[in-house]
Structures are given as structure tokens and as C-alpha cells.
PDB file of C-alpha atoms in Angstrom:
ATOM      1  CA  MET H  75     105.578 -21.963  88.798  1.00  0.00           C
ATOM      2  CA  SER H  76     107.905 -23.606  91.305  1.00  0.00           C
ATOM      3  CA  ALA H  77     107.759 -22.867  95.015  1.00  0.00           C
ATOM      4  CA  SER H  78     111.252 -21.349  94.941  1.00  0.00           C
ATOM      5  CA  CYS H  79     110.281 -18.974  92.130  1.00  0.00           C
ATOM      6  CA  ARG H  80     107.167 -17.842  94.007  1.00  0.00           C
ATOM      7  CA  SER H  81     109.300 -17.267  97.100  1.00  0.00           C
ATOM      8  CA  ARG H  82     111.723 -15.036  95.186  1.00  0.00           C
ATOM      9  CA  ILE H  83     108.852 -12.981  93.753  1.00  0.00           C
ATOM     10  CA  ARG H  84     107.339 -12.475  97.242  1.00  0.00           C
ATOM     11  CA  PHE H  85     110.748 -11.398  98.538  1.00  0.00           C
ATOM     12  CA  VAL H  86     111.221  -8.834  95.791  1.00  0.00           C
ATOM     13  CA  CYS H  87     107.698  -7.411  96.255  1.00  0.00           C
ATOM     14  CA  GLN H  88     108.136  -7.176 100.034  1.00  0.00           C
ATOM     15  CA  THR H  89     111.489  -5.430  99.568  1.00  0.00           C
ATOM     16  CA  LEU H  90     110.018  -2.855  97.167  1.00  0.00           C
ATOM     17  CA  LEU H  91     107.031  -2.250  99.431  1.00  0.00           C
ATOM     18  CA  THR H  92     109.277  -1.720 102.435  1.00  0.00           C
ATOM     19  CA  ALA H  93     111.463   0.729 100.483  1.00  0.00           C
ATOM     20  CA  ALA H  94     108.400   2.677  99.373  1.00  0.00           C
ATOM     21  CA  VAL H  95     107.082   2.944 102.935  1.00  0.00           C
ATOM     22  CA  VAL H  96     110.470   4.124 104.193  1.00  0.00           C
ATOM     23  CA  PHE H  97     110.704   6.688 101.377  1.00  0.00           C
ATOM     24  CA  LEU H  98     107.233   8.091 102.068  1.00  0.00           C
ATOM     25  CA  ALA H  99     108.027   8.351 105.758  1.00  0.00           C
ATOM     26  CA  LEU H 100     111.007  10.614 105.116  1.00  0.00           C
ATOM     27  CA  PRO H 101     110.411  14.380 105.301  1.00  0.00           C
ATOM     28  CA  VAL H 102     110.082  15.864 101.805  1.00  0.00           C
ATOM     29  CA  ALA H 103     110.950  19.467 101.001  1.00  0.00           C
ATOM     30  CA  LEU H 104     108.296  20.862  98.654  1.00  0.00           C
ATOM     31  CA  THR H 105     109.645  22.842  95.746  1.00  0.00           C
ATOM     32  CA  ALA H 106     107.488  25.718  94.532  1.00  0.00           C
ATOM     33  CA  GLN H 107     107.212  26.761  90.905  1.00  0.00           C
ATOM     34  CA  THR H 108     110.559  27.983  89.667  1.00  0.00           C
ATOM     35  CA  VAL H 109     110.787  31.771  89.437  1.00  0.00           C
ATOM     36  CA  PRO H 110     113.687  34.168  88.802  1.00  0.00           C
ATOM     37  CA  PRO H 111     115.629  34.606  92.070  1.00  0.00           C
ATOM     38  CA  ALA H 112     115.184  38.393  91.920  1.00  0.00           C
ATOM     39  CA  LEU H 113     111.401  37.930  92.123  1.00  0.00           C
ATOM     40  CA  GLU H 114     111.492  35.605  95.123  1.00  0.00           C
ATOM     41  CA  SER H 115     110.519  36.898  98.547  1.00  0.00           C
ATOM     42  CA  PRO H 116     111.689  35.520 101.897  1.00  0.00           C
ATOM     43  CA  ALA H 117     109.163  33.520 103.882  1.00  0.00           C
ATOM     44  CA  ALA H 118     106.969  35.436 106.299  1.00  0.00           C
ATOM     45  CA  GLY H 119     107.697  32.882 109.054  1.00  0.00           C
ATOM     46  CA  PRO H 120     109.877  29.849 109.808  1.00  0.00           C
ATOM     47  CA  PRO H 121     109.355  26.642 107.794  1.00  0.00           C
ATOM     48  CA  SER H 122     107.003  23.989 109.170  1.00  0.00           C
ATOM     49  CA  THR H 123     106.335  20.288 108.727  1.00  0.00           C
ATOM     50  CA  GLY H 124     103.296  19.065 106.845  1.00  0.00           C
ATOM     51  CA  PRO H 125     101.007  16.102 107.771  1.00  0.00           C
ATOM     52  CA  ASN H 126     103.157  13.675 105.739  1.00  0.00           C
ATOM     53  CA  GLY H 127     106.442  14.988 107.027  1.00  0.00           C
ATOM     54  CA  GLU H 128     106.965  17.318 104.083  1.00  0.00           C
ATOM     55  CA  ARG H 129     108.829  20.578 104.688  1.00  0.00           C
ATOM     56  CA  LEU H 130     106.610  23.623 104.082  1.00  0.00           C
ATOM     57  CA  PRO H 131     108.426  26.911 103.360  1.00  0.00           C
ATOM     58  CA  GLY H 132     105.436  29.036 104.404  1.00  0.00           C
ATOM     59  CA  MET H 133     103.869  32.044 102.757  1.00  0.00           C
ATOM     60  CA  PRO H 134     106.151  34.554 101.057  1.00  0.00           C
ATOM     61  CA  LYS H 135     106.484  37.902 102.773  1.00  0.00           C
ATOM     62  CA  PHE H 136     104.376  40.524 101.021  1.00  0.00           C
ATOM     63  CA  HIS H 137     106.476  43.470  99.861  1.00  0.00           C
ATOM     64  CA  GLU H 138     106.294  46.571  97.731  1.00  0.00           C
ATOM     65  CA  PRO H 139     108.127  46.757  94.387  1.00  0.00           C
ATOM     66  CA  ALA H 140     111.295  48.789  94.095  1.00  0.00           C
ATOM     67  CA  PRO H 141     110.388  52.500  93.974  1.00  0.00           C
ATOM     68  CA  TYR H 142     109.760  54.436  90.772  1.00  0.00           C
ATOM     69  CA  ASP H 143     113.054  55.710  89.379  1.00  0.00           C
ATOM     70  CA  ILE H 144     113.376  57.394  85.989  1.00  0.00           C
ATOM     71  CA  ASP H 145     117.152  57.221  86.457  1.00  0.00           C
ATOM     72  CA  GLU H 146     117.236  53.413  86.800  1.00  0.00           C
ATOM     73  CA  HIS H 147     118.979  52.351  83.585  1.00  0.00           C
ATOM     74  CA  THR H 148     119.887  48.675  83.946  1.00  0.00           C
ATOM     75  CA  GLY H 149     120.117  47.215  80.441  1.00  0.00           C
ATOM     76  CA  TYR H 150     119.596  50.602  78.752  1.00  0.00           C
ATOM     77  CA  LYS H 151     121.834  52.535  76.392  1.00  0.00           C
ATOM     78  CA  GLU H 152     121.925  56.317  76.175  1.00  0.00           C
ATOM     79  CA  ILE H 153     121.086  57.320  72.605  1.00  0.00           C
ATOM     80  CA  PHE H 154     121.780  61.064  72.790  1.00  0.00           C
ATOM     81  CA  ASP H 155     125.290  62.120  73.849  1.00  0.00           C
ATOM     82  CA  GLY H 156     124.315  65.693  74.765  1.00  0.00           C
ATOM     83  CA  LYS H 157     126.974  67.096  72.462  1.00  0.00           C
ATOM     84  CA  SER H 158     125.988  66.272  68.902  1.00  0.00           C
ATOM     85  CA  PHE H 159     123.354  64.679  66.688  1.00  0.00           C
ATOM     86  CA  THR H 160     125.430  61.544  66.171  1.00  0.00           C
ATOM     87  CA  GLY H 161     122.955  58.803  65.229  1.00  0.00           C
ATOM     88  CA  TRP H 162     120.199  61.353  64.649  1.00  0.00           C
ATOM     89  CA  ASP H 163     118.785  62.920  61.487  1.00  0.00           C
ATOM     90  CA  ALA H 164     117.520  66.489  61.846  1.00  0.00           C
ATOM     91  CA  ASP H 165     116.739  69.742  60.069  1.00  0.00           C
ATOM     92  CA  THR H 166     119.292  71.937  61.834  1.00  0.00           C
ATOM     93  CA  SER H 167     117.337  75.080  61.028  1.00  0.00           C
ATOM     94  CA  ILE H 168     114.873  73.819  63.670  1.00  0.00           C
ATOM     95  CA  TRP H 169     116.847  71.432  65.883  1.00  0.00           C
ATOM     96  CA  ARG H 170     120.032  72.162  67.834  1.00  0.00           C
ATOM     97  CA  VAL H 171     122.081  70.935  70.797  1.00  0.00           C
ATOM     98  CA  GLU H 172     122.290  73.453  73.622  1.00  0.00           C
ATOM     99  CA  ASN H 173     123.879  72.881  77.055  1.00  0.00           C
ATOM    100  CA  GLY H 174     123.519  69.114  76.793  1.00  0.00           C
ATOM    101  CA  VAL H 175     119.886  69.329  75.667  1.00  0.00           C
ATOM    102  CA  MET H 176     118.219  68.512  72.333  1.00  0.00           C
ATOM    103  CA  VAL H 177     116.163  71.580  71.394  1.00  0.00           C
ATOM    104  CA  GLY H 178     113.622  72.089  68.629  1.00  0.00           C
ATOM    105  CA  GLU H 179     112.234  75.592  68.144  1.00  0.00           C
ATOM    106  CA  THR H 180     109.857  77.441  65.845  1.00  0.00           C
ATOM    107  CA  LEU H 181     109.334  81.207  65.911  1.00  0.00           C
ATOM    108  CA  GLU H 182     106.183  83.276  65.968  1.00  0.00           C
ATOM    109  CA  GLY H 183     105.139  84.443  62.519  1.00  0.00           C
ATOM    110  CA  LYS H 184     107.422  81.928  60.801  1.00  0.00           C
ATOM    111  CA  PRO H 185     105.397  78.746  60.246  1.00  0.00           C
ATOM    112  CA  LYS H 186     107.310  75.555  59.607  1.00  0.00           C
ATOM    113  CA  GLY H 187     104.563  72.944  59.724  1.00  0.00           C
ATOM    114  CA  ASN H 188     105.331  69.521  61.193  1.00  0.00           C
ATOM    115  CA  ASN H 189     108.967  68.602  61.703  1.00  0.00           C
ATOM    116  CA  TYR H 190     110.780  65.638  63.271  1.00  0.00           C
ATOM    117  CA  ILE H 191     114.181  64.600  64.509  1.00  0.00           C
ATOM    118  CA  VAL H 192     114.815  60.889  63.825  1.00  0.00           C
ATOM    119  CA  TYR H 193     117.042  58.444  65.673  1.00  0.00           C
ATOM    120  CA  ARG H 194     118.645  56.241  63.004  1.00  0.00           C
ATOM    121  CA  GLY H 195     120.811  54.176  65.347  1.00  0.00           C
ATOM    122  CA  ASP H 196     118.179  51.526  66.019  1.00  0.00           C
ATOM    123  CA  LYS H 197     114.776  50.379  64.802  1.00  0.00           C
ATOM    124  CA  PRO H 198     113.183  48.650  67.805  1.00  0.00           C
ATOM    125  CA  ARG H 199     109.820  46.966  68.170  1.00  0.00           C
ATOM    126  CA  ASP H 200     109.796  45.829  71.815  1.00  0.00           C
ATOM    127  CA  PHE H 201     111.483  48.338  74.096  1.00  0.00           C
ATOM    128  CA  ASP H 202     111.465  50.671  77.076  1.00  0.00           C
ATOM    129  CA  LEU H 203     112.194  54.330  76.355  1.00  0.00           C
ATOM    130  CA  LYS H 204     112.941  56.793  79.164  1.00  0.00           C
ATOM    131  CA  LEU H 205     113.596  60.514  78.796  1.00  0.00           C
ATOM    132  CA  GLN H 206     112.868  63.962  80.148  1.00  0.00           C
ATOM    133  CA  MET H 207     110.994  66.512  78.080  1.00  0.00           C
ATOM    134  CA  LYS H 208     109.449  69.955  78.360  1.00  0.00           C
ATOM    135  CA  ILE H 209     107.476  72.237  76.037  1.00  0.00           C
ATOM    136  CA  GLU H 210     107.442  76.018  76.246  1.00  0.00           C
ATOM    137  CA  LYS H 211     105.870  78.996  74.465  1.00  0.00           C
ATOM    138  CA  GLY H 212     103.039  77.043  72.772  1.00  0.00           C
ATOM    139  CA  GLY H 213     102.472  74.412  70.123  1.00  0.00           C
ATOM    140  CA  GLY H 214     103.301  70.814  70.768  1.00  0.00           C
ATOM    141  CA  GLY H 215     104.548  67.547  69.417  1.00  0.00           C
ATOM    142  CA  GLY H 216     105.408  64.239  70.955  1.00  0.00           C
ATOM    143  CA  ILE H 217     107.486  61.096  70.838  1.00  0.00           C
ATOM    144  CA  GLN H 218     107.369  58.954  67.704  1.00  0.00           C
ATOM    145  CA  TYR H 219     108.121  55.233  67.910  1.00  0.00           C
ATOM    146  CA  ARG H 220     107.733  52.178  65.659  1.00  0.00           C
ATOM    147  CA  SER H 221     107.610  54.853  62.963  1.00  0.00           C
ATOM    148  CA  LEU H 222     108.823  55.100  59.359  1.00  0.00           C
ATOM    149  CA  THR H 223     110.206  57.931  57.270  1.00  0.00           C
ATOM    150  CA  GLY H 224     109.995  58.610  53.547  1.00  0.00           C
ATOM    151  CA  LEU H 225     106.285  57.861  53.218  1.00  0.00           C
ATOM    152  CA  PRO H 226     103.989  60.265  51.336  1.00  0.00           C
ATOM    153  CA  TRP H 227     102.674  63.026  53.585  1.00  0.00           C
ATOM    154  CA  THR H 228      98.890  63.232  53.704  1.00  0.00           C
ATOM    155  CA  ARG H 229      98.557  66.693  55.269  1.00  0.00           C
ATOM    156  CA  SER H 230      99.044  69.990  53.429  1.00  0.00           C
ATOM    157  CA  THR H 231     102.075  72.144  54.114  1.00  0.00           C
ATOM    158  CA  PRO H 232     101.634  75.698  55.447  1.00  0.00           C
ATOM    159  CA  LYS H 233     100.843  78.210  52.724  1.00  0.00           C
ATOM    160  CA  GLY H 234     103.933  79.487  50.933  1.00  0.00           C
ATOM    161  CA  LEU H 235     106.233  76.687  52.095  1.00  0.00           C
ATOM    162  CA  PRO H 236     107.789  74.046  49.827  1.00  0.00           C
ATOM    163  CA  PRO H 237     106.719  70.393  50.117  1.00  0.00           C
ATOM    164  CA  TYR H 238     107.960  68.560  53.197  1.00  0.00           C
ATOM    165  CA  ASP H 239     111.337  66.829  53.049  1.00  0.00           C
ATOM    166  CA  LEU H 240     110.117  63.267  53.625  1.00  0.00           C
ATOM    167  CA  LYS H 241     113.367  62.089  55.177  1.00  0.00           C
ATOM    168  CA  PHE H 242     112.447  64.166  58.241  1.00  0.00           C
ATOM    169  CA  MET H 243     108.742  63.198  58.302  1.00  0.00           C
ATOM    170  CA  MET H 244     107.638  60.341  60.571  1.00  0.00           C
ATOM    171  CA  THR H 245     104.580  58.111  60.189  1.00  0.00           C
ATOM    172  CA  GLY H 246     103.426  55.896  63.053  1.00  0.00           C
ATOM    173  CA  PRO H 247     102.547  55.760  66.758  1.00  0.00           C
ATOM    174  CA  GLN H 248     103.032  58.909  68.812  1.00  0.00           C
ATOM    175  CA  ALA H 249     102.953  59.696  72.523  1.00  0.00           C
ATOM    176  CA  ASP H 250     101.545  63.221  72.470  1.00  0.00           C
ATOM    177  CA  PHE H 251     102.846  66.223  74.415  1.00  0.00           C
ATOM    178  CA  TRP H 252     101.256  69.652  73.985  1.00  0.00           C
ATOM    179  CA  PHE H 253     101.544  73.055  75.587  1.00  0.00           C
ATOM    180  CA  PRO H 254      98.241  74.025  77.270  1.00  0.00           C
ATOM    181  CA  VAL H 255      97.391  76.830  74.851  1.00  0.00           C
ATOM    182  CA  ARG H 256      93.774  75.654  74.942  1.00  0.00           C
ATOM    183  CA  ALA H 257      91.956  73.052  77.008  1.00  0.00           C
ATOM    184  CA  VAL H 258      91.619  70.759  74.013  1.00  0.00           C
ATOM    185  CA  THR H 259      95.361  70.750  73.264  1.00  0.00           C
ATOM    186  CA  ALA H 260      96.240  70.362  76.945  1.00  0.00           C
ATOM    187  CA  ALA H 261      94.154  67.173  77.013  1.00  0.00           C
ATOM    188  CA  PHE H 262      96.233  65.664  74.179  1.00  0.00           C
ATOM    189  CA  THR H 263      99.298  65.137  76.374  1.00  0.00           C
ATOM    190  CA  GLY H 264      99.865  61.446  77.111  1.00  0.00           C
ATOM    191  CA  GLN H 265      97.388  60.085  74.571  1.00  0.00           C
ATOM    192  CA  TRP H 266      98.080  57.475  71.856  1.00  0.00           C
ATOM    193  CA  TYR H 267      97.966  59.072  68.400  1.00  0.00           C
ATOM    194  CA  SER H 268      98.824  57.711  64.956  1.00  0.00           C
ATOM    195  CA  GLU H 269     100.757  60.306  62.962  1.00  0.00           C
ATOM    196  CA  ASN H 270     100.112  60.652  59.224  1.00  0.00           C
ATOM    197  CA  THR H 271      97.563  57.812  59.016  1.00  0.00           C
ATOM    198  CA  MET H 272      93.781  57.613  59.090  1.00  0.00           C
ATOM    199  CA  GLN H 273      93.813  55.936  62.525  1.00  0.00           C
ATOM    200  CA  GLY H 274      93.888  59.181  64.487  1.00  0.00           C
ATOM    201  CA  ILE H 275      93.601  58.951  68.282  1.00  0.00           C
ATOM    202  CA  LEU H 276      93.256  55.312  69.351  1.00  0.00           C
ATOM    203  CA  ALA H 277      93.520  55.873  73.122  1.00  0.00           C
ATOM    204  CA  TYR H 278      92.725  59.212  74.721  1.00  0.00           C
ATOM    205  CA  ARG H 279      94.440  60.117  77.961  1.00  0.00           C
ATOM    206  CA  GLY H 280      92.896  58.030  80.726  1.00  0.00           C
ATOM    207  CA  GLN H 281      91.900  55.131  78.477  1.00  0.00           C
ATOM    208  CA  VAL H 282      92.925  51.526  77.889  1.00  0.00           C
ATOM    209  CA  THR H 283      91.669  50.474  74.470  1.00  0.00           C
ATOM    210  CA  GLN H 284      91.991  47.283  72.444  1.00  0.00           C
ATOM    211  CA  ALA H 285      91.668  46.480  68.746  1.00  0.00           C
ATOM    212  CA  LEU H 286      90.947  42.870  67.808  1.00  0.00           C
ATOM    213  CA  PRO H 287      91.335  41.557  64.236  1.00  0.00           C
ATOM    214  CA  GLY H 288      88.652  43.057  62.029  1.00  0.00           C
ATOM    215  CA  GLN H 289      87.400  45.384  64.758  1.00  0.00           C
ATOM    216  CA  THR H 290      87.936  49.012  65.698  1.00  0.00           C
ATOM    217  CA  ASN H 291      89.509  49.975  68.998  1.00  0.00           C
ATOM    218  CA  ARG H 292      87.179  49.521  71.965  1.00  0.00           C
ATOM    219  CA  LEU H 293      87.386  50.913  75.488  1.00  0.00           C
ATOM    220  CA  VAL H 294      88.213  48.120  77.945  1.00  0.00           C
ATOM    221  CA  ALA H 295      89.149  50.141  81.043  1.00  0.00           C
ATOM    222  CA  LYS H 296      89.592  53.647  82.392  1.00  0.00           C
ATOM    223  CA  ILE H 297      92.789  54.783  84.066  1.00  0.00           C
ATOM    224  CA  GLY H 298      91.299  58.037  85.285  1.00  0.00           C
ATOM    225  CA  ASP H 299      89.581  61.249  84.253  1.00  0.00           C
ATOM    226  CA  ILE H 300      91.153  62.924  81.217  1.00  0.00           C
ATOM    227  CA  GLN H 301      91.237  66.330  82.901  1.00  0.00           C
ATOM    228  CA  ALA H 302      92.357  65.096  86.317  1.00  0.00           C
ATOM    229  CA  LEU H 303      95.311  63.233  84.789  1.00  0.00           C
ATOM    230  CA  GLY H 304      96.469  66.549  83.380  1.00  0.00           C
ATOM    231  CA  GLY H 305      97.480  67.435  86.937  1.00  0.00           C
ATOM    232  CA  TYR H 306     100.471  65.111  86.562  1.00  0.00           C
ATOM    233  CA  VAL H 307     101.811  67.165  83.642  1.00  0.00           C
ATOM    234  CA  LYS H 308     104.222  69.986  84.509  1.00  0.00           C
ATOM    235  CA  THR H 309     103.980  73.165  82.424  1.00  0.00           C
ATOM    236  CA  ASN H 310     107.260  74.826  81.397  1.00  0.00           C
ATOM    237  CA  GLU H 311     109.155  72.248  83.469  1.00  0.00           C
ATOM    238  CA  TRP H 312     110.876  68.934  82.878  1.00  0.00           C
ATOM    239  CA  ASN H 313     108.593  65.913  82.722  1.00  0.00           C
ATOM    240  CA  ASP H 314     109.587  62.267  82.937  1.00  0.00           C
ATOM    241  CA  TYR H 315     108.203  60.440  79.913  1.00  0.00           C
ATOM    242  CA  GLU H 316     108.357  56.669  79.466  1.00  0.00           C
ATOM    243  CA  ILE H 317     107.051  54.408  76.727  1.00  0.00           C
ATOM    244  CA  ILE H 318     106.786  50.635  77.148  1.00  0.00           C
ATOM    245  CA  ALA H 319     106.078  48.635  73.984  1.00  0.00           C
ATOM    246  CA  ARG H 320     105.689  44.832  74.063  1.00  0.00           C
ATOM    247  CA  GLY H 321     104.067  43.137  71.127  1.00  0.00           C
ATOM    248  CA  GLY H 322     100.654  44.717  70.655  1.00  0.00           C
ATOM    249  CA  VAL H 323     100.704  46.516  74.020  1.00  0.00           C
ATOM    250  CA  MET H 324     101.875  50.151  74.077  1.00  0.00           C
ATOM    251  CA  MET H 325     101.894  52.173  77.321  1.00  0.00           C
ATOM    252  CA  HIS H 326     102.491  55.908  77.853  1.00  0.00           C
ATOM    253  CA  ILE H 327     103.689  56.995  81.304  1.00  0.00           C
ATOM    254  CA  MET H 328     104.381  60.551  82.517  1.00  0.00           C
ATOM    255  CA  ASN H 329     105.997  61.393  85.843  1.00  0.00           C
ATOM    256  CA  GLY H 330     105.279  57.862  87.049  1.00  0.00           C
ATOM    257  CA  GLN H 331     101.568  58.021  86.124  1.00  0.00           C
ATOM    258  CA  LEU H 332     100.066  55.752  83.475  1.00  0.00           C
ATOM    259  CA  MET H 333      98.335  57.970  80.905  1.00  0.00           C
ATOM    260  CA  ALA H 334      97.147  55.728  78.058  1.00  0.00           C
ATOM    261  CA  VAL H 335      97.371  52.141  76.833  1.00  0.00           C
ATOM    262  CA  PHE H 336      96.577  50.838  73.376  1.00  0.00           C
ATOM    263  CA  ILE H 337      96.483  47.087  72.724  1.00  0.00           C
ATOM    264  CA  ASP H 338      96.605  46.212  69.034  1.00  0.00           C
ATOM    265  CA  ASP H 339      95.921  42.496  68.595  1.00  0.00           C
ATOM    266  CA  ASN H 340      96.305  42.685  64.812  1.00  0.00           C
ATOM    267  CA  LYS H 341      99.748  41.095  64.591  1.00  0.00           C
ATOM    268  CA  ASP H 342     100.334  42.393  61.065  1.00  0.00           C
ATOM    269  CA  SER H 343      99.260  45.939  61.955  1.00  0.00           C
ATOM    270  CA  VAL H 344     101.625  48.775  61.098  1.00  0.00           C
ATOM    271  CA  ASN H 345     101.524  49.606  64.815  1.00  0.00           C
ATOM    272  CA  ASN H 346     103.195  46.273  65.644  1.00  0.00           C
ATOM    273  CA  GLN H 347     106.237  46.587  63.373  1.00  0.00           C
ATOM    274  CA  PRO H 348     109.792  47.725  64.162  1.00  0.00           C
ATOM    275  CA  GLY H 349     110.394  51.391  63.491  1.00  0.00           C
ATOM    276  CA  PHE H 350     112.321  54.527  64.323  1.00  0.00           C
ATOM    277  CA  ILE H 351     112.159  56.652  67.461  1.00  0.00           C
ATOM    278  CA  GLY H 352     112.002  60.415  67.119  1.00  0.00           C
ATOM    279  CA  PHE H 353     110.470  63.676  68.305  1.00  0.00           C
ATOM    280  CA  GLU H 354     107.988  66.024  66.671  1.00  0.00           C
ATOM    281  CA  ILE H 355     107.577  69.774  66.844  1.00  0.00           C
ATOM    282  CA  GLU H 356     104.358  71.290  65.530  1.00  0.00           C
ATOM    283  CA  SER H 357     102.913  74.804  65.339  1.00  0.00           C
ATOM    284  CA  GLU H 358     104.588  78.045  66.339  1.00  0.00           C
ATOM    285  CA  PRO H 359     105.913  79.545  68.457  1.00  0.00           C
ATOM    286  CA  CYS H 360     107.087  76.389  70.198  1.00  0.00           C
ATOM    287  CA  LYS H 361     110.188  75.189  71.988  1.00  0.00           C
ATOM    288  CA  ILE H 362     110.678  71.501  72.750  1.00  0.00           C
ATOM    289  CA  SER H 363     113.583  70.331  74.915  1.00  0.00           C
ATOM    290  CA  VAL H 364     114.630  66.699  75.435  1.00  0.00           C
ATOM    291  CA  ARG H 365     117.402  65.214  77.557  1.00  0.00           C
ATOM    292  CA  ASP H 366     118.533  61.954  79.192  1.00  0.00           C
ATOM    293  CA  ILE H 367     117.230  59.689  76.408  1.00  0.00           C
ATOM    294  CA  TRP H 368     117.666  56.014  77.302  1.00  0.00           C
ATOM    295  CA  LEU H 369     116.584  52.973  75.283  1.00  0.00           C
ATOM    296  CA  ARG H 370     116.334  49.321  76.356  1.00  0.00           C
ATOM    297  CA  SER H 371     115.493  46.944  73.516  1.00  0.00           C
ATOM    298  CA  PHE H 372     113.946  43.491  73.954  1.00  0.00           C
ATOM    299  CA  ASP H 373     114.173  42.524  70.293  1.00  0.00           C
ATOM    300  CA  LYS H 374     116.086  39.301  69.647  1.00  0.00           C
TER     301      LYS H 374
END
């Protein structure tokens, strides 16, 4: 290699080295992991300079989440207009619209067995459902979701009544709600129950349970005492009820209190499929009232 060539190589190397030193000497602003702007928090103090001249934004200010609000409806659609059963399928001998409220009622001495009102306007899998609900007089029911209609009914009808009309019968996950006629029925409210299947109760009130492939549901955590959580349930009054369903995780929330969680990790499980939303009325006498029904779907 000629002397002139070696000289040019040394010049280039020295130039690059000098540029690198200058670059490293400049203050560098560190960029944290990218997060949605709405989740960012302002820094707790002014920015500072690190040992290598980098700009440090400081710790984020700790803050509480936005307060609980059953009336926060960003991204939701109201699925009951308060005037009619548009989008709904119901036996109108049991269900009616009264003063902006969806009402189901059975009378003492006139058994009807199980009955459901079905929302046909959507068939969501991943969603948030918010509503207000109350139960009076006795009996009970709940909120059906990811449920199907038209399937054979595995329970007998009350004596003297004709077979159930399957278009009104719902099979699938249910968030229970019962009038406290007895201690056992009062404890049902908030639990995770599978209607018209052999799964039964998969998460009692106060439980977080999980089912892995090939295994039954297993307790993984306790939310609270089953009886103590009943103190969050209002008798003969309106209750906020919310269901959050994401993949195999299904959460039941009443009046801002988590009541039960079931995690079904069997991806092909019937509990993990899209299905209808609806309401059940069971036993008599019973009066179920529902209003302000809002749905936010996360299905693509």
C-alpha cells in the first residue's frame, strides 16, 4: 500500500472518530417506551441531565385512575331505546316496556318456568356491557351473554305447561341476579353460571377461577367473602351491573365491586364464542326491571 493511500485511510478514520466523540458529547433526550398519550402522566419533577449528558424526564407523577362512572359511555351504543323492543325478541306475555324500562314479570300461582328476552341486534364475543337492573317480589334471573338460542332444553317445564319455545330460551354464560328469598339464592347474585349446560357454577361470588385445557375450573384467587360481598347488592333498588368479556376472561361487576371472574383458557370452549345478550326471569312471583343498556364491542 502506498504512503498516500495509508495517509487517506488515517484521515478518514480520524474524521469518523472525531465525529463519534462529538456526537456522544451532545446531550441526548432519552425516549421511554411508547404508550398511548392518554395513559401518560406528567413528570413528578423537572427534567435533569444524566452522567453522559442525556436528558432524563424523571419519574412519572403517580395518580389515581378516572373515577368509577356507570354513565361513562365512550365507544358504547345504547341497545334498548326505552320505547319498544326493536332489536329484541321477547314473549310479550311476560316482557313489556313501561316508563322507559324493560320489565319482565311473573305472577304468584301462575308458573311460567324459565324465560328470556334476547337482543338480536349483535352477537359479540369481546365487549363491555353496562346497565341498571333491579329484582322485586322474589325469584331471580340474570344477564345472558355469549349465548345461543334454539338449542334443546335440558330442564323439565313446570307441570301442566307446554314445551318451551326454544327461540326464547338461552344457553350459555350468565351473570346471576336473585332476590334474597333465601340465603342460598341471595348468594347467587354476581356469580358465573352456565345456563342449560352441565357446567353449572364455574365461579361463585367472591372467586377468581381458571380452567386450563383438559382440566376443571380451579380457584386461583379470592375477591372477598361470599356473604360480605352481598352487602354491595341493593334489594328492591337499582343496581349497576357491568360485564367485561375479553377472550377467555369474563368479569362480573356490581355497583363498582368485582363479584366473580372466570378464566376459560380452552380457546374452543363454548364459553369463548360469540353469542347473544339477553335477560332471564325465573320462578314466581318475580319482577325484573332493566334500563340504560349500553354495549361496547371490541370484535374486529
